[in-house]
Every structure is written in structure tokens, then in C-alpha cells.
């Protein structure tokens, strides 16, 4: 995905890191880059808001069940696959 506008950080790179950003797993530099990008790019901000809502919904309804160790990586891999298919 790209909004078509030039950014210091590419839209695809930002969207690939959204869940790591939401989980607080990025370096301070990456966090700043993503915040700046989201402030500049409304399509990415909308995607971020959607991902944030999905994460909150899953946490609300599945937060009490233990999560298999490999589930997160499988979900992220599938999201990346779908994004790739949509970009083609």
C-alpha cells in the first residue's frame, strides 16, 4: 500500500511494523518514524486504527485464554500474505 506521497518512511514499511508498534516492540527510532508517518499519512492512519481496533477486540474476547506460542507468528504471516496479494 502506498498513498502516493513521498515520506521519510515508506507506507509498506510502516504497515509491516504496525503490530510491533502496537505491542511496544520497536526501537525508539522506529517508534518516532512511525508516529511521524501516521501524522502525515491518512491512509496509513486508517489502517493503523483498524489494526488497533482488531487487537483490542481480540484482547477483549480472547484475553483470558492461553495463546499458543506460534499463533501470533501465524496470524502476522497471514496478514502479510493478504497485504501482499492486495498490493499485486
mmCIF file of C-alpha atoms in Angstrom:
data_model
loop_
_atom_site.group_PDB
_atom_site.id
_atom_site.type_symbol
_atom_site.label_atom_id
_atom_site.label_comp_id
_atom_site.label_asym_id
_atom_site.label_seq_id
_atom_site.Cartn_x
_atom_site.Cartn_y
_atom_site.Cartn_z
ATOM 1 C CA UNK A 1 0.000 0.000 0.000
ATOM 2 C CA UNK A 2 1.199 3.478 -0.730
ATOM 3 C CA UNK A 3 -0.639 6.765 -0.524
ATOM 4 C CA UNK A 4 1.406 8.091 -3.430
ATOM 5 C CA UNK A 5 3.019 10.856 -1.382
ATOM 6 C CA UNK A 6 6.718 10.866 -0.522
ATOM 7 C CA UNK A 7 7.545 10.065 3.116
ATOM 8 C CA UNK A 8 10.764 9.502 5.000
ATOM 9 C CA UNK A 9 9.412 6.062 5.922
ATOM 10 C CA UNK A 10 7.630 4.054 3.212
ATOM 11 C CA UNK A 11 3.958 3.166 3.766
ATOM 12 C CA UNK A 12 4.624 -0.554 3.319
ATOM 13 C CA UNK A 13 7.388 -0.461 5.938
ATOM 14 C CA UNK A 14 5.078 1.297 8.395
ATOM 15 C CA UNK A 15 2.227 -1.154 7.852
ATOM 16 C CA UNK A 16 4.592 -4.114 8.186
ATOM 17 C CA UNK A 17 5.548 -2.819 11.647
ATOM 18 C CA UNK A 18 2.104 -1.771 12.911
ATOM 19 C CA UNK A 19 1.566 -4.741 15.234
ATOM 20 C CA UNK A 20 5.106 -4.490 16.637
ATOM 21 C CA UNK A 21 4.384 -0.772 17.175
ATOM 22 C CA UNK A 22 1.107 -1.536 18.944
ATOM 23 C CA UNK A 23 2.864 -4.128 21.116
ATOM 24 C CA UNK A 24 5.664 -1.740 22.095
ATOM 25 C CA UNK A 25 8.303 -3.952 20.481
ATOM 26 C CA UNK A 26 10.112 -1.340 18.373
ATOM 27 C CA UNK A 27 13.185 0.763 18.999
ATOM 28 C CA UNK A 28 12.685 4.386 19.970
ATOM 29 C CA UNK A 29 13.822 5.437 16.486
ATOM 30 C CA UNK A 30 11.267 3.204 14.765
ATOM 31 C CA UNK A 31 8.519 4.480 17.067
ATOM 32 C CA UNK A 32 9.330 8.088 16.162
ATOM 33 C CA UNK A 33 9.444 7.241 12.431
ATOM 34 C CA UNK A 34 6.057 5.534 12.585
ATOM 35 C CA UNK A 35 4.444 8.326 14.622
ATOM 36 C CA UNK A 36 5.682 10.937 12.150
ATOM 37 C CA UNK A 37 4.430 8.858 9.220
ATOM 38 C CA UNK A 38 0.994 8.322 10.784
ATOM 39 C CA UNK A 39 0.711 12.069 11.405
ATOM 40 C CA UNK A 40 1.390 12.703 7.694
ATOM 41 C CA UNK A 41 -0.445 9.818 6.016
ATOM 42 C CA UNK A 42 -4.189 9.407 6.490
ATOM 43 C CA UNK A 43 -4.453 6.040 4.622
ATOM 44 C CA UNK A 44 -1.844 4.501 6.936
ATOM 45 C CA UNK A 45 -3.510 6.110 9.970
ATOM 46 C CA UNK A 46 -6.812 4.485 8.969
ATOM 47 C CA UNK A 47 -5.067 1.099 8.629
ATOM 48 C CA UNK A 48 -3.382 1.631 11.992
ATOM 49 C CA UNK A 49 -6.744 2.475 13.598
ATOM 50 C CA UNK A 50 -8.269 -0.690 12.107
ATOM 51 C CA UNK A 51 -5.393 -2.851 13.338
ATOM 52 C CA UNK A 52 -5.617 -1.224 16.777
ATOM 53 C CA UNK A 53 -9.365 -1.940 16.923
ATOM 54 C CA UNK A 54 -8.837 -5.563 15.878
ATOM 55 C CA UNK A 55 -6.153 -6.008 18.515
ATOM 56 C CA UNK A 56 -8.441 -4.512 21.188
ATOM 57 C CA UNK A 57 -11.341 -6.717 20.118
ATOM 58 C CA UNK A 58 -9.212 -9.850 20.242
ATOM 59 C CA UNK A 59 -7.825 -8.862 23.648
ATOM 60 C CA UNK A 60 -11.329 -8.226 24.984
ATOM 61 C CA UNK A 61 -12.765 -11.526 23.845
ATOM 62 C CA UNK A 62 -9.748 -13.800 23.985
ATOM 63 C CA UNK A 63 -7.674 -12.223 26.735
ATOM 64 C CA UNK A 64 -8.398 -14.905 29.303
ATOM 65 C CA UNK A 65 -7.472 -17.898 27.146
ATOM 66 C CA UNK A 66 -3.852 -19.025 26.897
ATOM 67 C CA UNK A 67 -2.435 -18.342 23.441
ATOM 68 C CA UNK A 68 -0.335 -20.970 21.668
ATOM 69 C CA UNK A 69 3.236 -19.763 21.212
ATOM 70 C CA UNK A 70 3.173 -19.903 17.413
ATOM 71 C CA UNK A 71 -0.271 -18.336 16.905
ATOM 72 C CA UNK A 72 0.977 -14.734 16.753
ATOM 73 C CA UNK A 73 3.549 -15.543 14.090
ATOM 74 C CA UNK A 74 0.957 -17.453 12.029
ATOM 75 C CA UNK A 75 -1.516 -14.556 12.219
ATOM 76 C CA UNK A 76 1.138 -12.000 11.259
ATOM 77 C CA UNK A 77 2.311 -14.202 8.377
ATOM 78 C CA UNK A 78 -1.252 -14.460 7.074
ATOM 79 C CA UNK A 79 -1.756 -10.696 7.359
ATOM 80 C CA UNK A 80 1.459 -10.133 5.421
ATOM 81 C CA UNK A 81 0.306 -12.620 2.767
ATOM 82 C CA UNK A 82 -3.072 -10.910 2.347
ATOM 83 C CA UNK A 83 -1.435 -7.472 2.155
ATOM 84 C CA UNK A 84 0.933 -8.771 -0.482
ATOM 85 C CA UNK A 85 -1.949 -10.231 -2.503
ATOM 86 C CA UNK A 86 -3.875 -6.961 -2.256
ATOM 87 C CA UNK A 87 -0.845 -4.956 -3.385
ATOM 88 C CA UNK A 88 -0.453 -7.019 -6.585
#
